[in-house]
Each structure stands twice: as C-alpha cells, then as structure tokens.
mmCIF file of C-alpha atoms in Angstrom:
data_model
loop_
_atom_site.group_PDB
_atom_site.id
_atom_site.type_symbol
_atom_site.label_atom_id
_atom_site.label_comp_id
_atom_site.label_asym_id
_atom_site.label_seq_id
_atom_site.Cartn_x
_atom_site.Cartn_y
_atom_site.Cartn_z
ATOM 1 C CA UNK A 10 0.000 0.000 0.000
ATOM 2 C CA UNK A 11 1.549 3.471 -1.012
ATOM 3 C CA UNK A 12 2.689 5.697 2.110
ATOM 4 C CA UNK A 13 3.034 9.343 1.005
ATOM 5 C CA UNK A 14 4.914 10.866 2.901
ATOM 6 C CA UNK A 15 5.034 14.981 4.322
ATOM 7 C CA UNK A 16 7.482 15.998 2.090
ATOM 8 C CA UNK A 17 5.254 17.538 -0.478
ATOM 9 C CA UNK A 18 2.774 19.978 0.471
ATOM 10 C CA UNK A 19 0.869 23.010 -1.087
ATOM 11 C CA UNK A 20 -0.027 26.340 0.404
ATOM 12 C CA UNK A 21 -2.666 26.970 -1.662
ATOM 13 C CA UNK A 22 -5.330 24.982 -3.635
ATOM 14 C CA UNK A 23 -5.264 25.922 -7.104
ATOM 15 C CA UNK A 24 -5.955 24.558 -10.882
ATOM 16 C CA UNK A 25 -2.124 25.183 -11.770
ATOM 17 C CA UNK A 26 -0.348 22.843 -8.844
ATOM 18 C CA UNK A 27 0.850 19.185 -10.257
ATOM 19 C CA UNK A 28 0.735 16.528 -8.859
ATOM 20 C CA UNK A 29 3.683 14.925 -6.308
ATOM 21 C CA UNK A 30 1.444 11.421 -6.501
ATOM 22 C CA UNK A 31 -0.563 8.834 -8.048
ATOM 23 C CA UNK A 32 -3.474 6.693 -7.055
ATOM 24 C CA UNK A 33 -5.992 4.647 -8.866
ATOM 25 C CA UNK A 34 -9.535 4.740 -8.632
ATOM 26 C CA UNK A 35 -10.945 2.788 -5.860
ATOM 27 C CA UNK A 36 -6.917 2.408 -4.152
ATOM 28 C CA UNK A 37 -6.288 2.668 -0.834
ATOM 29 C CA UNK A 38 -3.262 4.515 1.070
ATOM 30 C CA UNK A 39 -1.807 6.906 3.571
ATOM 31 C CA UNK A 40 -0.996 10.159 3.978
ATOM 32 C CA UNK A 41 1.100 11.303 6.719
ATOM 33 C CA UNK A 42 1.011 14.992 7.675
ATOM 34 C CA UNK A 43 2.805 17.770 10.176
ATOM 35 C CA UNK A 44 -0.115 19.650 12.303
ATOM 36 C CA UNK A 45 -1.125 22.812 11.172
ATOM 37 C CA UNK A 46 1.552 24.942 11.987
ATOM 38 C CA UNK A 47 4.068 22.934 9.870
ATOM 39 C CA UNK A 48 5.830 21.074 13.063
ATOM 40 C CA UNK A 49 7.324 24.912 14.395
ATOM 41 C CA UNK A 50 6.065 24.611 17.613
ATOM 42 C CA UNK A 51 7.506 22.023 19.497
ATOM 43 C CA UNK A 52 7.576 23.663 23.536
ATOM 44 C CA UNK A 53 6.080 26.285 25.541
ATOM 45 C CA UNK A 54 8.080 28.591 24.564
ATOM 46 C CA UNK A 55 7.045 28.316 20.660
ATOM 47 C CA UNK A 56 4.433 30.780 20.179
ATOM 48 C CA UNK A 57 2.321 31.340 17.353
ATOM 49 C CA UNK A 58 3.085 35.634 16.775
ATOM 50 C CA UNK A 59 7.162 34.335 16.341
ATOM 51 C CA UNK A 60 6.347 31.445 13.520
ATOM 52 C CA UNK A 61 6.026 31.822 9.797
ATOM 53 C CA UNK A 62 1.885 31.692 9.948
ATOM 54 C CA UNK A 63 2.081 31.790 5.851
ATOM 55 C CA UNK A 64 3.304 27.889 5.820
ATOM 56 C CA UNK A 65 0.104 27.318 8.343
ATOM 57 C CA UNK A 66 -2.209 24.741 6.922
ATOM 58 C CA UNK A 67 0.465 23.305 4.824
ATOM 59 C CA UNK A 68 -1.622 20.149 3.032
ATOM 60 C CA UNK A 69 0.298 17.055 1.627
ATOM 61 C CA UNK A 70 -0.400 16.353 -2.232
ATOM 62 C CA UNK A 71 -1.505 17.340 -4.764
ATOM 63 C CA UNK A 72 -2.576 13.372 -5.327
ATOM 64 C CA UNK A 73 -3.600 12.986 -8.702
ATOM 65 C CA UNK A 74 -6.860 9.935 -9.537
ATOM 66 C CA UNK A 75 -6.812 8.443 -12.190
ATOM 67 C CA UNK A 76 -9.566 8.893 -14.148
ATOM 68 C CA UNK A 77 -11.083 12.054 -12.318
ATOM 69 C CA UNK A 78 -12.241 14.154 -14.610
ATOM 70 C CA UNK A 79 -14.438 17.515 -14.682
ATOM 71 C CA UNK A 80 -17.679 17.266 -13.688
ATOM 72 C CA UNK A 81 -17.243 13.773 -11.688
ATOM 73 C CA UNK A 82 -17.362 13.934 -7.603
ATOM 74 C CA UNK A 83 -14.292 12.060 -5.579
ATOM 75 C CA UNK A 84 -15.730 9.899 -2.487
ATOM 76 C CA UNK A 85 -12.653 9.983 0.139
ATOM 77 C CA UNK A 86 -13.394 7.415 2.174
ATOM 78 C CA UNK A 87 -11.705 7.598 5.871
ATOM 79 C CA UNK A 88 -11.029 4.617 6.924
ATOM 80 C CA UNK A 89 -8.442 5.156 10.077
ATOM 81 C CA UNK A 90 -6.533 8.413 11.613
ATOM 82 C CA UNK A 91 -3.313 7.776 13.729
ATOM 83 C CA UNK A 92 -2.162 11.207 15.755
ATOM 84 C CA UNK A 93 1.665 11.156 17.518
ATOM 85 C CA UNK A 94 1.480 11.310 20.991
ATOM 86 C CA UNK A 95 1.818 15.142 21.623
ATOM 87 C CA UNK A 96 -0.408 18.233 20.374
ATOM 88 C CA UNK A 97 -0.312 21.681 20.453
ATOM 89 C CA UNK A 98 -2.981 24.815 21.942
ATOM 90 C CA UNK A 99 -1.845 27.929 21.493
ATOM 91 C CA UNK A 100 -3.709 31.570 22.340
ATOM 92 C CA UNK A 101 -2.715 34.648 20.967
ATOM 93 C CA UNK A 102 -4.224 38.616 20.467
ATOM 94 C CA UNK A 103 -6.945 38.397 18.420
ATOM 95 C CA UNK A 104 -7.143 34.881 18.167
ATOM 96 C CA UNK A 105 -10.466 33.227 17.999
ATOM 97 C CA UNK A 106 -13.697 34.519 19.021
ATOM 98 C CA UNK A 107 -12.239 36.228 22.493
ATOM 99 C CA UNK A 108 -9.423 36.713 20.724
ATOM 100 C CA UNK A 109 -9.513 40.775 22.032
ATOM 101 C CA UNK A 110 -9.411 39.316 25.705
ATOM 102 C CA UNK A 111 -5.879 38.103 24.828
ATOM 103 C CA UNK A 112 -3.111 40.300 25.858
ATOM 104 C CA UNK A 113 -0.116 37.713 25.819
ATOM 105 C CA UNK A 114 0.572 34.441 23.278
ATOM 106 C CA UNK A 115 0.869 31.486 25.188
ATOM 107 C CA UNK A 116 1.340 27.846 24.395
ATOM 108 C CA UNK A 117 0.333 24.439 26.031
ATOM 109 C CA UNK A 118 1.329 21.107 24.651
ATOM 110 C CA UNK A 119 -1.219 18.564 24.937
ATOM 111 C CA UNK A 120 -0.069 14.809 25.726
ATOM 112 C CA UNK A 121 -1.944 11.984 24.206
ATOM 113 C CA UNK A 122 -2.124 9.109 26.455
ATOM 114 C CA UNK A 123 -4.317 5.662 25.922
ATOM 115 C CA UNK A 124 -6.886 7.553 23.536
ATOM 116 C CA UNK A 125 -7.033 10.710 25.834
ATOM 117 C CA UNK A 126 -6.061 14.269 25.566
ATOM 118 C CA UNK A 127 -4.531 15.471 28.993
ATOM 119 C CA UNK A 128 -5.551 18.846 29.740
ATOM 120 C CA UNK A 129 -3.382 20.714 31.711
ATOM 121 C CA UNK A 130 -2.918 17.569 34.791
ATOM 122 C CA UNK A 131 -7.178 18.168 35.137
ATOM 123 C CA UNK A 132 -8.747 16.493 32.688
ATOM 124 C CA UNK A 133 -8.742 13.583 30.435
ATOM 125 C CA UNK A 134 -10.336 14.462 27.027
ATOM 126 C CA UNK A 135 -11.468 11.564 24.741
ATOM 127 C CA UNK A 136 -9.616 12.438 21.661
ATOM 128 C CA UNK A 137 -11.794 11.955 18.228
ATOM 129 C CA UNK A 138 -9.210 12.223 15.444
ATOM 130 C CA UNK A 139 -10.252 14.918 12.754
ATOM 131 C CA UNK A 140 -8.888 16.316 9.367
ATOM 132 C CA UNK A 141 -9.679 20.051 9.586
ATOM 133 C CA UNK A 142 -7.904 20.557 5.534
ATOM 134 C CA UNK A 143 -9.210 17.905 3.012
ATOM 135 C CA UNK A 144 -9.881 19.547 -0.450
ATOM 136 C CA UNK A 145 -9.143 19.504 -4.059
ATOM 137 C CA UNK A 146 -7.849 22.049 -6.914
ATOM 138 C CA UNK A 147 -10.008 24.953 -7.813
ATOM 139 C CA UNK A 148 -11.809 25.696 -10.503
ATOM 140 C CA UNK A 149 -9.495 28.635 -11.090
ATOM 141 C CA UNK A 150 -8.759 30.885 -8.068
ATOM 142 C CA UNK A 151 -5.906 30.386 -5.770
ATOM 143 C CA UNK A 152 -6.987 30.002 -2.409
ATOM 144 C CA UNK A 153 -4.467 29.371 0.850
ATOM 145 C CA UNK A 154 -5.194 26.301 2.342
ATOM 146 C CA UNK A 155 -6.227 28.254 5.476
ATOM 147 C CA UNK A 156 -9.365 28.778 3.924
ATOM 148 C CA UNK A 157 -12.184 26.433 2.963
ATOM 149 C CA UNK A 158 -14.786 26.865 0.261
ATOM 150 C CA UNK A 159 -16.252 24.955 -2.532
ATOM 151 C CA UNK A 160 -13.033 22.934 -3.506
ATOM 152 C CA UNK A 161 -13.556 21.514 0.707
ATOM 153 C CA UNK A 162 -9.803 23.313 2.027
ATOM 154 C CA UNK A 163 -9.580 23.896 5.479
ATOM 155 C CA UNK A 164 -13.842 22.972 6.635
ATOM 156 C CA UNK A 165 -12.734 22.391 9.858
ATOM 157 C CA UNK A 166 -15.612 20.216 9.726
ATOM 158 C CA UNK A 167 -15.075 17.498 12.740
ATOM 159 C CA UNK A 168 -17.273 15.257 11.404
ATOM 160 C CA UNK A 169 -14.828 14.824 8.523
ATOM 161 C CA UNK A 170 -13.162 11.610 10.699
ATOM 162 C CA UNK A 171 -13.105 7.473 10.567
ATOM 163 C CA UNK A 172 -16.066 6.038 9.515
ATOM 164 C CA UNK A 173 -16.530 8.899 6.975
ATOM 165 C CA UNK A 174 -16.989 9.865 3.145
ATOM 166 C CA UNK A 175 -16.940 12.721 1.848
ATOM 167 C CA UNK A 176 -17.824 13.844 -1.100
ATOM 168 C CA UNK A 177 -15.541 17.073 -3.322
ATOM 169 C CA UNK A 178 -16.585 18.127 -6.812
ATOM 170 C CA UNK A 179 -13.521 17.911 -9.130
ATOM 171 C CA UNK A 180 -12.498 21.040 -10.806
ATOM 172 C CA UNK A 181 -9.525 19.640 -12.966
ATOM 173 C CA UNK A 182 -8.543 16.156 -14.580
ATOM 174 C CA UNK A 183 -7.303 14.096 -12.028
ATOM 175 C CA UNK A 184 -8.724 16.181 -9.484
ATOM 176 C CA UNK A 185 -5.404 16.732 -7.024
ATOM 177 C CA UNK A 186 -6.717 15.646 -3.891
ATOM 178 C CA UNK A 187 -4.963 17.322 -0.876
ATOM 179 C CA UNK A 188 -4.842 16.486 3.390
ATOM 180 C CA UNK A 189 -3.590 18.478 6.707
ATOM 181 C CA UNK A 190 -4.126 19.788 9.599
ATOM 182 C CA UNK A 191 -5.385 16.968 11.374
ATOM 183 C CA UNK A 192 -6.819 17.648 15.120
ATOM 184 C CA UNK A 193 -6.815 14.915 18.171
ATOM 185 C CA UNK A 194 -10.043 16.945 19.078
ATOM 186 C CA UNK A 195 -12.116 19.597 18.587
ATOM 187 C CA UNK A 196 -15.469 21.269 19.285
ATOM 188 C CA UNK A 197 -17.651 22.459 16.729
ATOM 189 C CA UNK A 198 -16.759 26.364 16.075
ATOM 190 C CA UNK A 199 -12.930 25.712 16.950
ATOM 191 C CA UNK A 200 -13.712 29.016 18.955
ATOM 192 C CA UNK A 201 -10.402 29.627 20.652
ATOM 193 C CA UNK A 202 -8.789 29.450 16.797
ATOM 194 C CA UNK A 203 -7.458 26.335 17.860
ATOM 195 C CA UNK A 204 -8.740 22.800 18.202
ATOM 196 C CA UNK A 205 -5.828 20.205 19.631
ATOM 197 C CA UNK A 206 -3.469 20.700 16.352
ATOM 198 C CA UNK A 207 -1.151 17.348 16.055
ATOM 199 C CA UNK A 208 0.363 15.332 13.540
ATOM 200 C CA UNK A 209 -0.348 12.083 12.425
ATOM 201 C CA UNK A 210 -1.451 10.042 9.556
ATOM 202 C CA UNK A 211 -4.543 8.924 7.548
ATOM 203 C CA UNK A 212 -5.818 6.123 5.875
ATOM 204 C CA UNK A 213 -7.784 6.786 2.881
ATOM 205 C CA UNK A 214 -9.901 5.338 -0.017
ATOM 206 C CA UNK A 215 -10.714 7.178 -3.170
ATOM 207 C CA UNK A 216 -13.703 6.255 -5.693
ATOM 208 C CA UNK A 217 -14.660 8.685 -8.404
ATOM 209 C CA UNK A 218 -17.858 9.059 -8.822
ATOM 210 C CA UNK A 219 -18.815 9.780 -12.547
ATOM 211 C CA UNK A 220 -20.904 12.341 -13.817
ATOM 212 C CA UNK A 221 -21.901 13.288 -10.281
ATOM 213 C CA UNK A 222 -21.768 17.426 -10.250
ATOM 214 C CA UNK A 223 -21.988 18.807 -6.647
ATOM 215 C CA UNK A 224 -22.160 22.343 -5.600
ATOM 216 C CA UNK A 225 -20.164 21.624 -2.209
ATOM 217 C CA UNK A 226 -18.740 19.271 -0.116
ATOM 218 C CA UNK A 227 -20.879 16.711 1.254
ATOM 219 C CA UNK A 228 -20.282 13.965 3.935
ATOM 220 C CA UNK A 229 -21.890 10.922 4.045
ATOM 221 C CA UNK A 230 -21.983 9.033 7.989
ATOM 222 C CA UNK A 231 -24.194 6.370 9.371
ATOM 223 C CA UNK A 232 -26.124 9.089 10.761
ATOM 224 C CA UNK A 233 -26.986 11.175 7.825
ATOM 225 C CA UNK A 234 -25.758 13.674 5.197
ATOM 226 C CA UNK A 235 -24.166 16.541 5.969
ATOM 227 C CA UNK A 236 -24.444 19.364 3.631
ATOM 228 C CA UNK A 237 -20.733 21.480 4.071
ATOM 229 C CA UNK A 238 -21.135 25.576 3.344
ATOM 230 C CA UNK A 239 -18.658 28.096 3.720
ATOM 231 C CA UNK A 240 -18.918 31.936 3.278
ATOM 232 C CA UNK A 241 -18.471 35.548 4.326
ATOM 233 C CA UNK A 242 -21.522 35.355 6.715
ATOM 234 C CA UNK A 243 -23.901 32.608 8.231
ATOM 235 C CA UNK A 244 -26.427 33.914 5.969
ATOM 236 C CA UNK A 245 -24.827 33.286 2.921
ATOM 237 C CA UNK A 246 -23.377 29.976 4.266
ATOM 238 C CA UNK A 247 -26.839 28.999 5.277
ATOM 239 C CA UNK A 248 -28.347 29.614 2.106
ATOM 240 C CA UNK A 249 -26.467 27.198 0.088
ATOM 241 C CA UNK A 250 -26.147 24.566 2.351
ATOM 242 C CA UNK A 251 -30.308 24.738 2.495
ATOM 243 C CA UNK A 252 -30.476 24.656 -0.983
ATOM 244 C CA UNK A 253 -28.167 22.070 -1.442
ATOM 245 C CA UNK A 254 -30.065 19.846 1.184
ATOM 246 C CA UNK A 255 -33.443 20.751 -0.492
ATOM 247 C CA UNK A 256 -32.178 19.981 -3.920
ATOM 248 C CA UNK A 257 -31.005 16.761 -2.331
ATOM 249 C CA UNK A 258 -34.471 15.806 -0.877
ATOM 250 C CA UNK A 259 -36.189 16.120 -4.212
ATOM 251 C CA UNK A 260 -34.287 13.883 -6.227
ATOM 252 C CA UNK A 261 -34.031 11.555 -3.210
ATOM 253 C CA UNK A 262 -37.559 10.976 -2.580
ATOM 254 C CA UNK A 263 -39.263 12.907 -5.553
ATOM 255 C CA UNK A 264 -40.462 15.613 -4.089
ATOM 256 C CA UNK A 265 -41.053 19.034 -5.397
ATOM 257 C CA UNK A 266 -39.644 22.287 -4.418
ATOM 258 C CA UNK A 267 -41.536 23.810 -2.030
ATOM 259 C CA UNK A 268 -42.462 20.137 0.204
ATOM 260 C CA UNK A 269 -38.320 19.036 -0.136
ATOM 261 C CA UNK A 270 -38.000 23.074 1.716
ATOM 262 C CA UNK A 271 -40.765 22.417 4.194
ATOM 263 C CA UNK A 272 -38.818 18.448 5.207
ATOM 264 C CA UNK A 273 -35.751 20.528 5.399
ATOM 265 C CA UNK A 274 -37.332 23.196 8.017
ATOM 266 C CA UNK A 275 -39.015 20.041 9.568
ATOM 267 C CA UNK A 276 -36.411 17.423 10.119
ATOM 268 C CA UNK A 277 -33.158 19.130 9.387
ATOM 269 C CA UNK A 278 -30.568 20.688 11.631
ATOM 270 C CA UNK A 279 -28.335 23.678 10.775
ATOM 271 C CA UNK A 280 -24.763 23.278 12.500
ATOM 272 C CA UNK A 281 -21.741 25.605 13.160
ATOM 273 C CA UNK A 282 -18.524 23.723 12.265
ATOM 274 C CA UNK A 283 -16.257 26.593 12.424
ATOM 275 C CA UNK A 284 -16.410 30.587 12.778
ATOM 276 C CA UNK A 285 -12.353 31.610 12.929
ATOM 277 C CA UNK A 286 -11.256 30.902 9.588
ATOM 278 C CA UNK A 287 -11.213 33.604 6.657
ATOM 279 C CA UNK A 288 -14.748 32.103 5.961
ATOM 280 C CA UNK A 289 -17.175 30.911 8.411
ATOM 281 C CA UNK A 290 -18.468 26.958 7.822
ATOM 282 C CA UNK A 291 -21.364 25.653 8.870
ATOM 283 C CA UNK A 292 -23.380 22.422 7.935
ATOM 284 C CA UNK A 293 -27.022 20.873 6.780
ATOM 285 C CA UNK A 294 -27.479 17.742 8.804
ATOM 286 C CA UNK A 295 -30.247 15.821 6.866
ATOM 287 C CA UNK A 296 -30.829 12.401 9.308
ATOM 288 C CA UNK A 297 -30.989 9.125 7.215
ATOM 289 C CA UNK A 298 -34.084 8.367 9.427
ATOM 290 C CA UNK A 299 -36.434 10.539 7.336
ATOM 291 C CA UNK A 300 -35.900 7.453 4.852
ATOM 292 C CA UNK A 301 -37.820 5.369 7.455
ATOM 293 C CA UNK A 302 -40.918 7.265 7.651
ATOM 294 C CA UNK A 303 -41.948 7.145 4.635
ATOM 295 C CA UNK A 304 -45.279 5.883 4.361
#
C-alpha cells in the first residue's frame, strides 16, 4: 500500500499545482502529515506571533486519480486516523472569538495518552481524530489552504473523521486531492482558533464518482448527510447549504420544491462547524431516518 509521505505539500489549492502522486480509482493509502503549523512549535516557549503563519495549513499532495475528470465527484473514504502522541494549543491577540481578551501568546502542549487528551494535569479528554484541511484544486482561483470553500480546504468540519466519506466536486482532470491539519479533538466552532493541532497520519480510499456534479462538499456518515457551506456570513453559508439539502431531498424521494424546503425546516438541523477561519463553515445535517418514515 503506497505511504506518502510529508514531504510535499501546497499552500494553496489551485488549478495550476501538479501533482507529487498517483493513485488509482478505488486504491487505498496513507498520507502522513505535520499539524497545522508545519511542526514549528515544538515547547512552551514556541508561540504562534514568532512562527512563519504563511506555511500554516500546509496540506500534503496534490494526489492525482486516475480517471477524475471535470464534472465527476471524488468519495474519500476515511477509513483510520493515527495522531503522535503530543499536540499543540496555542492563544494569541486576536485569536479566535475572544481573541480581544488576549493580551499575551501562550502555548500548552497537549499529551496523548491511551486515547485521551490530557488537559493541563485536570482532565482527560477523549480524543476523536479529525482532518480540519481535506480539499481539491479549484476551478481557477488560488486560495491558501487556510481557507475552505467549494473545492472543501480547510472545513474544519469534525465530522470529517473514521467512519466517513466525503464527497468534493472535481475542478480539474485528475482532481489533485490534498490532506492536513489533522486535530486529536475539537469542538464544533474551533472558537479559541485552535482545536488540539497534532500530527499524524490517515488512511484513505478514493472512488470517483462519474458524472456526479456537486455544488459543495458533502459527507456521508451512518447518521446522515451533511451538507458542508462556507462563506463571508452565516447567511450566505446557510443559504447554500439549504439549498443544497433541499435539492437533495427532491431527487431523493421525488419531491417538489416547495415540500423538499418544508422536510428541510421540519427534520433538518443547521450546525456551526467553524467561525475563525477567513470564511465561516457551517453544515445541513439531513438524518438518514427521514428514509424510514416514509409511508
């Protein structure tokens, strides 16, 4: 099974990157990645206003699939995530949503120990293994892989874990898959800026789907769908991700319009998944038991 290793990485998601690897359709492999600051801070005494934040978000590809073409959807299947056994929270002025409260950077380094996140000698947090960047190359605009959008990027989506698939429209042949910034844990909003950023690896299936033409990223869990929207403002972001889950509805269950919009306002939750990246991203969680009431 192919191991590809940290070495190559992108800083930004965009049509003209080539690819550093090669998978088939359907393969499986891993993908081992630094945390999201690029492996600078190692101690306490690493803080975030004295590192190079432009290498932040560093993601490892691009991975080319064969066959991908434009206008086709990739299903990444997640099928394990392995973190080291040390992470990283870090505060800083104007980081996060109190970020104003902040008058002095500070780090903590979080140990992992038997599936747990030690917090500060306190408490034991279970970990939940993440990948906050998973996107592919853009239609045509450059975007840092600090920032999600339509291409997936940096959702910070914590959903996106094991026993997940989610979906990415492909923008260019072969699509260029790329993965960072993987998280032990982390709450939805990521409100401090910061979830427990660590390093680690991920093991991954790819299947193109053909002639499948999504708006947005889309995850797929035993629980339901999960409709993935990022914009300048909740409103925006809400929008689409409604529109995608009504548009969703109809051709699942052949409904029209206006009673797909009233199951949505029914049945369907509207989620924050973060709110401290350059675009806020939240999600449409359509349950998979609406299927079994149907009468």
């Amino acid at each position: 099974m192919k191991n590809f290793k940290k070495d190559n990485v992108i800083y930004y998601f965009s049509p003209d990157n080539l690819p550093k690897y090669f998978i088939e359709d359907g393969e499986e492999f891993w993908v081992e990645t630094e945390d999201c600051y690029s492996g600078q801070i190692k101690t306490i005494n690493d803080l975030r206003p004295n590192i190079n934040i432009s290498i932040m978000d560093a993601s490892v590809g691009p991975i080319a699939i064969n066959g991908a073409e434009v206008g086709d959807s990739l299903c990444v299947q997640i099928l394990d995530i392995e973190v080291v056994s040390q992470g990283v929270m870090v505060t800083s002025p104007g980081l996060g949503i109190l970020g104003s409260m902040i008058n002095e950077a500070t780090t903590r380094i979080i140990k992992i120990d038997n599936g747990y996140a030690n917090f500060f000698d306190k408490f034991k947090i279970p970990i939940n293994p993440m990948i906050g960047v998973l996107g592919v190359a853009t239609e045509k605009d450059k975007i840092h892989c600090a920032t999600p959008g339509t291409h997936g990027g940096n959702m910070d989506t914590k959903e996106i874990k094991v026993d997940s698939k989610v979906y990415l429209p492909v923008f260019v042949k072969g699509a260029n898959l790329a993965i960072g910034d993987l998280h032990a844990v982390m709450g939805d909003g990521e409100l401090s800026g910061t979830g427990v950023e660590i390093a680690g690896k991920v093991h991954l299936k790819v299947n193109v789907i053909k002639n499948m033409k999504l708006n947005r990223p889309r995850i797929e869990r035993e629980e339901g769908i999960y409709m993935i929207s990022s914009a300048e403002d909740f409103e925006e972001a809400i929008k689409n991700a409604v529109y995608d889950g009504v548009e969703y509805l109809k051709n699942e269950f052949n409904l029209d319009f206006k009673d797909a919009y009233r199951l949505v306002s029914a049945a369907c939750d509207i989620r924050i998944s973060q709110v401290v990246n350059p675009l806020v991203t939240i999600k449409l969680f359509v349950p998979n038991w609406i299927k079994n009431t149907i009468i």
